[in-house]
Every structure is written in C-alpha cells, then in structure tokens.
Amino acid sequence: MRSVAVIGAAILLFVVFGPLLATHDPSTINIPKRLSPPGDEFFLGTDALGRDILSRILHGARWSLGLAFLISLIGLCVGTLIGLLAALGGKLADWVVMRTTDTFLSFPELVAAVVIAGLMGAGTWSLIFALSVTSWMRYARVARGIGLSLQSRGYVIQARLAGMSPLYIARWHYLPSLLPSLTVVWTGMFARAILGISSLGFLGFGVQPPMPEWGTMLLDARVHMRSTPLQMIWPGLAVVVSVLAINLAGDALRDALAKTERAK
Amino acid sequence: MMLTVVGFLVRAMVVLTGTALLTFALLWNAPGDPAQAIAIARFNAVPTQDVIDQVRAEAGLNASFWAAFLNWIGPLLLFDFGNSSVTGRPVGPDLWVAATYSFPLAITALAIGLAISLPLAILATRRPGGFMDRFAVAIASLGTAIPAFWLGLLLILLFAVQLAWLPAMGARTPTHAVLPALTLGLGIAASLTRIIRSGILEAWEQPFLAAFRHRGVSDRAIGRDHIGPHAAVPVVTVFGLELAFLLEGVVVVEVIFGRPGLGSFLTSAILARDFPHVQAVVLLTALVFVVVNLIIDVVYRVLDPRIGEPDA
C-alpha cells in the first residue's frame, strides 16, 4: 500500500511541478540551434525545430501521465458502475451486460482505439474518448465477479431484508469490498493507458503537435534517427520508466492484498 | 462437452454480430463527411459538390442506417467484403494479400517469444530467488514496460543504422521480416516469461509432488508429467491476451517497418475514410480473436478436466 502511495505522490509531483523544472519554453522554436547535441545550454539537446528536449519531456508528463490518469479514472468509474449493474440488476441485465463486455473484449484494445480515434479525427478529445471506451471492461468483470460472490453474504441479505435500496447496498456494502481489487486493476490500466497514449501519438492519431506528448515526440524524432539518434531515446525512456514504476507498484499492492487475504 | 462447444459457438456469434454492429455504427456516426473524404482520396484533388454527391450515391451513403447495415452484412455472410470506396477494387483479395504479410509475422513472433521465454522460465525456477530468477523477473518486467514501437525504433537504430546488418524498411526479402518479428517476439517473451515462471512455481507447491518424490519418482518424470501440464494451464489461459498483444503489435510494427500488412492496410484505410476496408480489417481481427479464444476454451478444458465441472 505504501509503495503505491509513494509512486502516486511521485507521479503527481512530477506532473504538477515537473514543468517548473523546465529550463526552456517547450514550444519556442529556435532554428539556428536545431538538432543540437546534449550540452550545457540544452541538457538533452534540441529537436528538429530547436526546441529543448528536456523541457518538452517535463511538460509532456502533463499530457502523457495526466491524460493516462484521467482515462484510467474514467474507465474505473464506468466499469465499476456497469459491473455493479450486472451484479445487482438481475439475470437479464447480467446477460446483456456481460455479452456487451465480451464484445468489447473480443477486440484488441489498441486496434479499437486506433480505429475510433482515427475516425473521430485526430485530437485530444477523440484520444480520451477512444481509450476510455476501450478500457472499462476489466473493471466491469472484476466488479461483477466480486458483486455476485457478495450476494449471499449475511450482511447483504440482511440489508436487503431491511428494505435498503440496491443503490444503498451498492454504495455501502459492495463498493468497500470492491476497492482493493479494483485498485490493482487500476494500476495495470494506468500503465496500459500510458502505453496507449504514446502509441496513438506515435501513429499520429493522438495528441497533436506542437503539444509535447512523448509518443508524438518520438514520431518527430524518428525522421532524424541517423543524425541525432539520442533524440529518440529520451521520450521512450520516460514512457518506460513511468510504466515500470506503476507496474511495480501494482505488483507490490497485489502481493500486499494477497497477504491480508491469507491472514484472514 | 458437446453442449459447451455449442454454447461457445452461440456466444461467439453474439460477439461477432455485436462487433459488426458497433463498427458500423461507429463508421456511420464518424464526424466529417465521408463522401468528401473518399472523393479527395479517389481523385487526389478538392472535389466539387456534384462529385461529392455522386460518390455518396455510389458508396451507398444515401440510405438509412439499418438499410445500409443490412446491405453490408448480407453479402458479408458469404465472405463478400464489398468494394473499396477509394480504389473501387474488391476488398477480399487486397485483404488477403495484407494478411499474408501479417499472419506469418505474428506466428514467427510467437515462436520467437516461446523459444526465449520457455528456457528462461525453466532456468529461473531452478532456484527461486536466485540470480537467474531475479534476472528473468527483471528482464520480464522491463520488457512489459517497453512500448512495441519504441523497441522497434531501438532495434532499427542498432541493427539497421549503426551496425547496418539488417534492412529496416519494406518487406521484399525474408531478412526484412527479422527485425519486425524480433520486436514482437521480445515483447511476447517478456509477458510469457512471467506467466510460465509463476505457473511452474505454483505447480511446485502442489502437495502431491512431495508424495511422488518420496516414492522415488525421478525429478525428470515429475517435471514432464506433472509440472509441465500444470504450468501449461495458465499459459493457455493467457494466450488470448497474448494474441491481443500480437494483433496490436502487428499494427504498430508494420507502420514502423513499412510492411504492407494488415496494420498499414488499416491505418491508410482510416486516413482515406475507406469504410469497407476498415470494416473488413475490424471484422477479420474480431473473427481471429473469437476463433482463437474458442480453441483456447476447448483446449484448456482438455488440459484441466476440472474446469467447467459443476463441483470444481
């Protein structure tokens, strides 16, 4: 639990205060200094338009990490609601919801996101929509599974007999039991969202230039692979480090949960 | 058993129909005028309103939603994907050509992934917590965090630009497939290593293994007859996820390496608003996915007969 808090705080700090560390404006074009190597003035060098790469990566955290956070949160809320609907809404609702979930799961998420974002027209809003639409299914499955297993618990039956509304039961009896497992799913989906945003950005369907998103930066850097290969390393490294940190936090959280489960 | 297979088939049909409907609704409601986009793609110039209207009529974009949907789904049941709205050629043959680039690539990548992850996981579980184990876990964690497109770029940088050993762009010779297959294969290897490793470790904890060992069954026989099948169940289960990773990876990797496969087919179709092409790729992907998941469901019921039993 503590590791998740630490990672979360680190990412939050990075997103909020990272841009303050930037030495240059991320979109100031400086043609005479284009494609300069790492040095004193530009710590990680400059890109094809002479923009400082370090500053762009620091500002890019707001796009890459901030958007991923938003998208995984949307997925969490929508998926949990849908899963609870399936668990509480009776047999027919369960069947309809689960077949819908199967349909959405029967497709590689990134491919679906490419199709949706591409057809909606490239841009930040279509990116958010495309990745949110393809990210709620795992939460729904987990929420429904745990919800169904709670149905026969004494306190849930008691609450129902006492005439509590399904909404009340969902809020006060289901949600607290769901949260630990959903948090584990959420860490995984957060990491996936970062990868998704950068992949879509790289394919040209994501955050549009001149915004400094990491995947979009890689798309720009790719052209100059021969002359300035280092330019291609940094944004990718930023993606890998963030995803790795979140995955490790998720693993630690899962292990901690398994331990408390066993202790019960 | 027969009943479960029929149940799966019905479920697969529901899923496929749902996918078709969703795709169609998405294309139908996509912002922007598709007729204009098609006209631009077809004539490579800014078209006049007459031309746009003519294209709209030709592409069947005049009809109502359900009429257009039925028009499309009818021939589809006979595997007729219609004609491209940009080139006017039938979609089927072009799709097949693209698939002949993508599927061998995906299968090669899978083979590379297995060839790396299986020995690595077996070596790692010899001494859990030992150096090899930590090394394998570290590599696997790193591997799952690297986006496929960046790994591809790094491989191009190393083998095509710096060392100049392998070609990077295009698909003319078999050597052109080495780097793309390696990119995908390494990604697969990373996630498979994690799963095979934890599968083997879990199998080792089974209480009956101690009993076998006391009776003098050799480690080799235990590994082959008990650990192997036991560890295979989770591997087969996550195969569906690996397939999703492969299909996603194919799209990205083909764009990076300029291979004319399904990924390039899809992205160029999206940019040109070539609806029949987009629909064909989406449905083919869903079909592959559903069929493979069907096979997985059946296979792992054979591997582990307890699954699906009422009292399991």
XYZ file of C-alpha atoms in Angstrom:
576
model
C 0.000 0.000 0.000
C 2.804 2.344 0.939
C 4.640 1.815 -2.352
C 1.524 2.782 -4.303
C 1.219 5.947 -2.270
C 4.875 6.781 -2.904
C 4.642 6.153 -6.642
C 1.376 8.049 -6.853
C 2.838 11.009 -4.988
C 5.981 10.948 -7.152
C 3.944 10.980 -10.356
C 1.669 13.716 -9.027
C 4.652 15.839 -8.037
C 6.228 15.219 -11.412
C 3.098 16.192 -13.303
C 2.432 19.294 -11.206
C 5.951 20.571 -10.585
C 7.915 18.937 -13.439
C 7.204 21.801 -15.855
C 8.610 24.243 -13.271
C 11.979 22.498 -13.590
C 11.999 23.077 -17.329
C 14.809 25.388 -18.368
C 13.187 26.456 -21.631
C 9.745 27.076 -23.024
C 8.686 23.745 -24.581
C 7.384 25.258 -27.799
C 9.828 28.084 -28.507
C 11.257 27.431 -31.942
C 14.972 28.118 -32.321
C 16.022 27.153 -35.834
C 19.737 28.098 -35.577
C 20.091 25.689 -32.651
C 18.143 22.820 -34.249
C 19.262 19.239 -33.577
C 21.996 20.330 -31.180
C 23.635 17.573 -29.145
C 23.239 17.396 -25.361
C 25.275 20.148 -23.743
C 25.318 22.940 -21.193
C 22.592 25.043 -22.761
C 20.302 22.169 -23.770
C 20.715 19.382 -21.267
C 19.329 16.658 -23.559
C 19.796 18.530 -26.847
C 17.152 20.027 -29.130
C 14.731 18.619 -31.680
C 14.305 19.409 -35.379
C 12.789 22.818 -34.588
C 15.376 23.705 -31.952
C 13.074 23.090 -29.015
C 14.676 21.929 -25.761
C 14.019 18.183 -25.378
C 14.271 18.091 -21.580
C 11.710 20.858 -21.215
C 9.421 19.092 -23.665
C 9.654 15.837 -21.742
C 8.919 17.604 -18.452
C 5.922 19.407 -19.927
C 4.927 16.235 -21.782
C 4.323 14.500 -18.436
C 1.147 16.561 -18.161
C -0.069 15.038 -21.401
C 1.231 11.517 -21.173
C 0.745 10.870 -17.443
C -2.085 13.325 -16.784
C -4.222 12.029 -19.655
C -3.467 8.424 -18.723
C -4.600 9.162 -15.166
C -7.804 10.741 -16.431
C -8.532 7.911 -18.848
C -7.914 5.165 -16.298
C -10.162 7.009 -13.837
C -12.982 7.261 -16.389
C -12.602 3.550 -17.108
C -12.667 2.791 -13.374
C -15.900 4.695 -12.764
C -17.725 3.485 -15.876
C -16.554 -0.111 -15.498
C -17.464 -0.327 -11.808
C -20.932 1.076 -12.474
C -21.515 -1.377 -15.306
C -20.208 -4.306 -13.262
C -22.425 -3.430 -10.307
C -25.376 -3.093 -12.651
C -24.738 -6.651 -13.850
C -24.355 -7.987 -10.310
C -27.420 -6.258 -8.870
C -29.737 -5.894 -11.846
C -30.968 -9.465 -12.187
C -30.383 -12.217 -14.751
C -31.361 -10.342 -17.910
C -29.257 -7.270 -17.098
C -26.369 -9.584 -16.245
C -26.617 -11.411 -19.563
C -26.856 -8.229 -21.639
C -24.017 -6.525 -19.771
C -21.689 -9.497 -19.883
C -22.243 -10.147 -23.608
C -21.586 -6.447 -24.247
C -18.412 -6.728 -22.206
C -17.406 -9.836 -24.186
C -17.995 -7.940 -27.414
C -15.767 -5.085 -26.309
C -13.163 -7.523 -25.013
C -13.245 -9.532 -28.229
C -11.096 -6.921 -29.799
C -7.514 -5.811 -29.218
C -7.940 -2.564 -27.294
C -5.259 -0.591 -29.092
C -6.573 -1.513 -32.542
C -10.059 -0.433 -31.499
C -8.648 2.800 -30.096
C -6.789 3.462 -33.366
C -9.984 2.952 -35.344
C -12.096 5.134 -33.039
C -9.558 7.931 -32.652
C -8.710 7.859 -36.353
C -12.317 8.076 -37.474
C -13.245 10.770 -34.966
C -10.410 12.887 -36.285
C -7.075 13.174 -34.510
C -7.080 15.260 -31.371
C -7.010 15.116 -27.602
C -10.766 14.632 -27.134
C -11.000 11.727 -29.537
C -7.935 10.227 -27.850
C -9.609 10.405 -24.442
C -12.852 9.005 -25.831
C -11.167 6.200 -27.780
C -9.035 4.983 -24.887
C -11.858 5.308 -22.324
C -14.310 3.352 -24.457
C -11.787 0.508 -24.683
C -10.733 0.428 -21.033
C -13.774 -0.234 -18.821
C -14.233 -3.979 -19.412
C -11.754 -5.361 -16.901
C -13.202 -3.288 -14.074
C -16.707 -4.422 -15.020
C -15.677 -8.081 -14.910
C -13.967 -7.748 -11.536
C -16.809 -5.691 -10.045
C -19.429 -8.166 -11.277
C -17.490 -11.210 -10.075
C -16.980 -9.882 -6.568
C -20.502 -8.454 -6.524
C -22.014 -11.865 -7.309
C -19.940 -13.501 -4.579
C -21.170 -10.915 -2.075
C -24.813 -11.547 -2.890
C -25.154 -14.468 -0.489
C -23.239 -12.820 2.371
C -25.223 -12.400 5.566
C -24.908 -8.654 5.812
C -26.033 -8.127 2.217
C -29.084 -10.355 2.717
C -29.803 -8.524 5.987
C -29.603 -5.177 4.235
C -31.947 -6.353 1.502
C -34.452 -7.717 4.000
C -34.264 -4.440 5.863
C -35.561 -2.808 2.696
C -32.401 -0.989 1.664
C -32.390 0.128 -1.974
C -29.937 -1.553 -4.397
C -28.222 1.817 -4.685
C -27.622 1.914 -0.929
C -26.369 -1.680 -0.877
C -24.072 -0.974 -3.820
C -22.621 2.091 -2.161
C -22.203 0.869 1.420
C -21.789 -2.897 1.088
C -20.348 -3.612 -2.341
C -18.056 -0.690 -3.017
C -15.841 -1.091 0.092
C -15.190 -4.774 -0.748
C -14.513 -3.932 -4.383
C -11.984 -1.179 -3.847
C -8.814 -3.226 -3.149
C -9.170 -5.444 -6.245
C -10.249 -2.530 -8.401
C -7.171 -0.581 -7.322
C -4.948 -3.419 -8.529
C -6.766 -3.473 -11.881
C -6.484 0.298 -11.980
C -2.662 0.321 -11.669
C -2.465 -2.082 -14.603
C -4.839 0.017 -16.681
C -2.997 3.225 -15.801
C 0.188 1.704 -17.213
C -1.684 0.480 -20.287
C -3.148 3.953 -20.810
C 0.339 5.479 -20.849
C 1.398 2.936 -23.476
C -1.827 3.518 -25.413
C -1.470 7.304 -25.445
C 2.121 7.154 -26.627
C 1.319 4.502 -29.257
C -1.576 6.520 -30.659
C 0.585 9.645 -30.534
C 3.296 7.817 -32.428
C 0.827 6.630 -35.074
C -0.351 10.239 -35.475
C -3.844 9.655 -34.039
C -3.186 11.047 -30.578
C -2.202 14.366 -29.037
C -1.335 16.644 -31.930
C 1.842 18.696 -32.372
C 3.058 21.133 -31.140
C 1.925 19.656 -27.793
C 4.882 17.849 -26.248
C 3.391 14.377 -25.780
C 6.032 11.625 -25.526
C 4.707 9.430 -28.347
C 4.303 12.422 -30.660
C 7.873 13.463 -29.810
C 9.075 10.010 -30.886
C 7.227 10.378 -34.164
C 9.126 13.629 -34.798
C 12.428 12.175 -33.627
C 12.191 9.101 -35.842
C 12.919 11.069 -39.017
C 16.252 12.246 -37.627
C 17.352 8.833 -36.436
C 20.548 8.886 -38.462
C 21.805 12.303 -37.460
C 20.650 12.545 -33.846
C 19.783 9.079 -32.531
C 19.809 10.262 -28.897
C 16.753 12.418 -29.550
C 14.782 9.202 -29.950
C 15.986 7.708 -26.673
C 14.706 10.205 -24.102
C 10.916 10.259 -24.659
C 10.858 6.464 -24.899
C 12.845 6.213 -21.695
C 10.303 8.482 -19.995
C 7.484 6.135 -21.063
C 9.344 3.013 -19.928
C 10.299 4.445 -16.527
C 6.727 5.589 -15.768
C 5.147 2.325 -16.883
C 7.723 0.285 -14.984
C 7.180 2.300 -11.792
C 3.410 1.899 -11.972
C 3.631 -1.818 -12.757
C 5.977 -2.434 -9.828
C 3.654 -0.506 -7.520
C 0.747 -2.611 -8.796
C 2.673 -5.842 -8.143
C 3.518 -4.715 -4.610
C -0.104 -3.819 -3.990
C -1.296 -7.191 -5.260
C 1.165 -9.047 -3.038
C 0.128 -6.987 -0.020
C -3.542 -7.731 -0.703
C -2.851 -11.441 -1.115
C -1.092 -11.397 2.252
C -4.015 -9.760 4.062
C -6.402 -12.196 2.354
C -4.349 -15.114 3.663
C -4.178 -13.558 7.143
C -7.979 -13.599 7.267
C -18.705 -31.342 -23.783
C -20.726 -31.068 -26.992
C -23.151 -28.765 -25.221
C -20.395 -26.449 -24.017
C -18.981 -26.218 -27.543
C -22.406 -25.280 -28.901
C -22.743 -22.729 -26.096
C -19.390 -21.215 -27.032
C -20.397 -21.050 -30.695
C -23.622 -19.219 -29.858
C -21.696 -16.803 -27.669
C -19.124 -16.284 -30.445
C -21.918 -15.468 -32.898
C -23.403 -12.910 -30.489
C -19.996 -11.315 -30.018
C -19.288 -11.181 -33.769
C -22.688 -9.657 -34.575
C -22.152 -7.117 -31.804
C -18.755 -6.201 -33.194
C -20.182 -5.786 -36.690
C -22.972 -3.554 -35.405
C -20.643 -1.453 -33.254
C -18.160 -0.962 -36.086
C -20.869 0.001 -38.469
C -22.458 2.453 -36.031
C -19.052 3.976 -35.365
C -18.308 4.459 -39.060
C -21.800 5.747 -39.710
C -21.538 8.384 -36.982
C -17.920 9.374 -37.600
C -17.651 13.158 -37.834
C -16.850 14.790 -41.139
C -18.363 13.978 -44.500
C -17.159 10.522 -45.547
C -18.227 11.112 -49.153
C -15.975 14.160 -49.332
C -13.058 12.259 -47.790
C -13.496 9.417 -50.281
C -13.727 11.843 -53.194
C -10.491 13.521 -52.090
C -8.738 10.180 -51.708
C -10.009 8.940 -55.061
C -9.331 11.959 -57.240
C -6.441 13.469 -55.314
C -7.953 16.942 -55.604
C -10.536 19.131 -53.893
C -13.820 17.863 -55.376
C -16.880 19.889 -56.315
C -20.265 19.318 -54.648
C -21.541 17.341 -57.708
C -18.675 14.904 -57.457
C -19.196 14.506 -53.708
C -22.880 13.760 -54.204
C -22.088 11.227 -56.899
C -19.568 9.495 -54.643
C -22.130 9.470 -51.846
C -24.634 7.670 -54.045
C -22.040 5.176 -55.325
C -20.748 4.304 -51.869
C -24.292 3.696 -50.622
C -24.067 6.507 -48.085
C -27.550 7.768 -49.018
C -29.526 5.013 -47.351
C -30.795 4.952 -43.786
C -28.659 3.353 -41.060
C -30.426 -0.019 -40.886
C -30.829 -0.323 -44.644
C -27.132 0.348 -45.116
C -26.239 -2.075 -42.325
C -28.290 -4.889 -43.844
C -26.852 -4.084 -47.272
C -23.427 -4.608 -45.855
C -23.995 -7.583 -43.543
C -25.907 -9.628 -46.157
C -23.051 -10.278 -48.609
C -20.669 -10.460 -45.652
C -22.213 -13.760 -44.561
C -20.900 -15.138 -47.865
C -17.469 -13.605 -47.123
C -18.001 -10.840 -49.643
C -16.486 -7.696 -48.143
C -17.701 -5.407 -50.935
C -15.594 -2.958 -52.937
C -13.123 -0.393 -51.707
C -14.707 3.022 -51.853
C -11.367 4.582 -52.857
C -9.946 2.239 -55.498
C -13.225 0.508 -56.409
C -11.482 -2.863 -56.314
C -12.977 -5.801 -54.316
C -11.788 -5.752 -50.711
C -11.332 -9.512 -50.298
C -8.182 -10.099 -52.436
C -6.420 -6.966 -51.117
C -7.238 -8.004 -47.562
C -5.867 -11.482 -48.247
C -2.588 -10.063 -49.589
C -2.226 -7.915 -46.480
C -2.991 -10.904 -44.272
C -0.268 -12.971 -45.935
C 2.207 -10.398 -44.610
C 0.747 -10.153 -41.125
C -0.097 -13.678 -40.054
C 3.317 -15.248 -40.788
C 4.872 -12.313 -38.927
C 2.625 -12.891 -35.908
C 3.297 -16.632 -35.860
C 7.069 -16.149 -36.179
C 6.934 -13.638 -33.335
C 5.034 -16.114 -31.206
C 7.628 -18.816 -31.941
C 10.446 -16.423 -31.010
C 8.606 -15.491 -27.828
C 8.181 -19.122 -26.804
C 11.768 -20.004 -27.734
C 13.067 -17.279 -25.426
C 10.600 -17.440 -22.546
C 10.377 -21.206 -22.019
C 14.103 -21.854 -21.378
C 14.381 -18.615 -19.421
C 11.461 -19.514 -17.144
C 12.759 -23.076 -16.598
C 16.244 -21.781 -15.767
C 14.755 -19.147 -13.471
C 12.685 -21.623 -11.475
C 15.634 -23.984 -10.865
C 16.471 -21.877 -7.851
C 13.628 -19.493 -6.994
C 15.017 -16.236 -5.661
C 18.449 -16.997 -7.129
C 20.379 -14.848 -9.552
C 18.823 -16.307 -12.718
C 15.348 -15.914 -11.230
C 15.860 -12.264 -10.361
C 17.427 -11.649 -13.758
C 14.461 -13.231 -15.541
C 11.918 -11.281 -13.492
C 13.779 -8.013 -14.047
C 14.020 -8.577 -17.806
C 10.355 -9.559 -17.977
C 9.212 -6.507 -16.016
C 11.320 -4.251 -18.204
C 10.042 -5.963 -21.342
C 6.369 -5.434 -20.498
C 7.024 -1.729 -19.861
C 8.647 -1.055 -23.252
C 6.176 0.069 -25.913
C 6.426 -2.038 -29.071
C 7.035 0.967 -31.293
C 9.980 2.189 -29.231
C 11.574 -1.268 -29.128
C 11.195 -1.388 -32.903
C 12.863 2.016 -33.277
C 15.724 0.935 -30.993
C 16.264 -2.253 -32.995
C 16.303 -0.237 -36.224
C 18.780 2.151 -34.651
C 21.084 -0.665 -33.556
C 20.878 -3.244 -36.356
C 19.935 -1.159 -39.381
C 21.544 2.247 -38.764
C 24.566 1.632 -36.533
C 25.603 -1.914 -37.497
C 23.895 -1.998 -40.922
C 23.349 -5.759 -40.637
C 19.663 -5.908 -41.456
C 17.262 -3.938 -43.648
C 14.608 -1.905 -41.822
C 12.007 -0.714 -44.296
C 9.763 -2.738 -46.587
C 9.081 -6.451 -46.982
C 10.846 -7.531 -50.165
C 13.038 -10.331 -48.772
C 12.707 -12.651 -45.749
C 15.507 -10.727 -43.998
C 13.178 -7.739 -43.943
C 10.979 -9.701 -41.546
C 13.748 -10.321 -38.987
C 13.546 -7.014 -37.130
C 9.722 -6.797 -37.027
C 9.453 -10.392 -35.821
C 12.134 -9.764 -33.205
C 10.350 -6.627 -31.990
C 7.107 -8.502 -31.454
C 8.796 -11.675 -30.236
C 10.725 -9.904 -27.470
C 7.522 -8.276 -26.226
C 5.752 -11.659 -26.177
C 8.736 -13.265 -24.470
C 8.602 -10.753 -21.625
C 4.999 -11.426 -20.664
C 5.217 -15.179 -21.317
C 8.279 -15.477 -19.061
C 6.337 -14.020 -16.154
C 3.394 -16.334 -16.677
C 5.367 -19.538 -17.288
C 7.572 -18.788 -14.289
C 4.682 -18.295 -11.899
C 2.924 -21.328 -13.408
C 5.936 -23.554 -12.703
C 6.378 -22.126 -9.195
C 2.739 -22.749 -8.405
C 2.990 -26.283 -9.740
C 5.991 -26.931 -7.466
C 3.888 -26.067 -4.446
C 1.381 -28.824 -5.140
C 1.301 -31.254 -2.190
C 1.237 -34.399 -4.326
C 4.731 -33.686 -5.679
C 6.308 -34.397 -2.299
C 4.492 -37.723 -2.214
C 5.816 -38.616 -5.673
C 9.333 -37.729 -4.673
C 9.126 -39.881 -1.548
C 8.074 -42.772 -3.683
C 11.223 -42.290 -5.737
C 9.772 -40.833 -8.942
C 12.627 -39.041 -10.741
C 12.669 -35.250 -10.949
C 12.659 -35.588 -14.699
C 9.460 -37.604 -14.782
C 7.798 -35.242 -12.302
C 8.748 -32.270 -14.447
C 7.455 -33.855 -17.616
C 4.267 -35.477 -16.368
C 3.149 -33.119 -13.608
C 4.837 -29.715 -13.597
C 4.541 -29.307 -17.378
C 0.785 -29.806 -17.738
C 0.148 -27.901 -14.546
C 2.099 -24.873 -15.727
C 0.525 -25.101 -19.173
C -2.981 -24.229 -17.947
C -2.300 -20.567 -17.047
C -0.186 -20.197 -20.183
C -3.027 -21.374 -22.397
C -5.457 -19.171 -20.467
C -3.499 -16.001 -21.116
C -2.947 -16.923 -24.727
C -5.934 -14.807 -25.653
C -4.224 -11.805 -24.098
C -1.004 -12.617 -25.949
C -2.972 -12.705 -29.163
C -4.387 -9.255 -28.422
C -0.854 -8.042 -27.814
C 0.261 -9.624 -31.105
C -2.522 -8.035 -33.142
C -1.923 -4.627 -31.559
C 1.793 -5.063 -32.047
C 1.372 -6.038 -35.690
C -0.418 -2.760 -36.406
C 2.288 -0.623 -34.811
C 5.261 -2.652 -36.019
C 4.059 -2.742 -39.622
C 3.735 1.012 -39.648
C 7.267 1.438 -38.254
C 8.871 -1.033 -40.648
C 6.765 -0.040 -43.653
C 5.372 -3.547 -44.180
C 2.258 -3.707 -46.384
C 0.308 -5.878 -43.907
C -2.988 -5.516 -42.081
C -1.699 -2.701 -39.855
C -0.716 -0.481 -42.774
C -3.917 -1.539 -44.540
C -5.942 -0.355 -41.538
C -4.182 2.948 -40.913
C -4.248 4.003 -44.560
C -7.915 2.998 -44.777
C -8.729 5.124 -41.723
C -6.931 8.147 -43.146
C -8.689 7.756 -46.515
C -12.092 7.075 -44.817
C -12.297 3.861 -46.841
C -15.129 2.301 -44.827
C -15.260 -1.126 -46.489
C -11.528 -1.560 -45.813
C -11.831 -0.509 -42.166
C -14.825 -2.770 -41.630
C -13.058 -5.713 -43.245
C -9.956 -5.414 -41.041
C -12.002 -4.919 -37.884
C -14.173 -7.936 -38.594
C -11.213 -10.112 -39.584
C -9.471 -9.189 -36.331
C -12.582 -9.943 -34.296
C -13.029 -13.238 -36.128
C -9.444 -14.339 -35.464
C -9.820 -13.321 -31.847
C -13.095 -15.141 -31.296
C -11.952 -18.313 -33.065
C -8.670 -18.480 -31.136
C -10.482 -17.895 -27.843
C -12.909 -20.679 -28.732
C -9.999 -23.048 -29.335
C -8.383 -21.935 -26.064
C -11.567 -22.611 -24.118
C -11.766 -26.110 -25.521
C -8.030 -26.837 -25.130
C -7.866 -25.889 -21.520
C -10.863 -27.939 -20.661
C -8.927 -30.870 -22.130
C -5.771 -29.929 -20.194
C -7.606 -29.483 -16.915
C -10.769 -31.599 -16.834
C -11.837 -29.948 -13.563
C -12.687 -26.689 -15.352
C -16.363 -26.462 -16.167
C -17.342 -29.326 -13.848
C -20.199 -28.318 -11.558
C -18.362 -29.181 -8.323
C -14.915 -27.930 -9.282
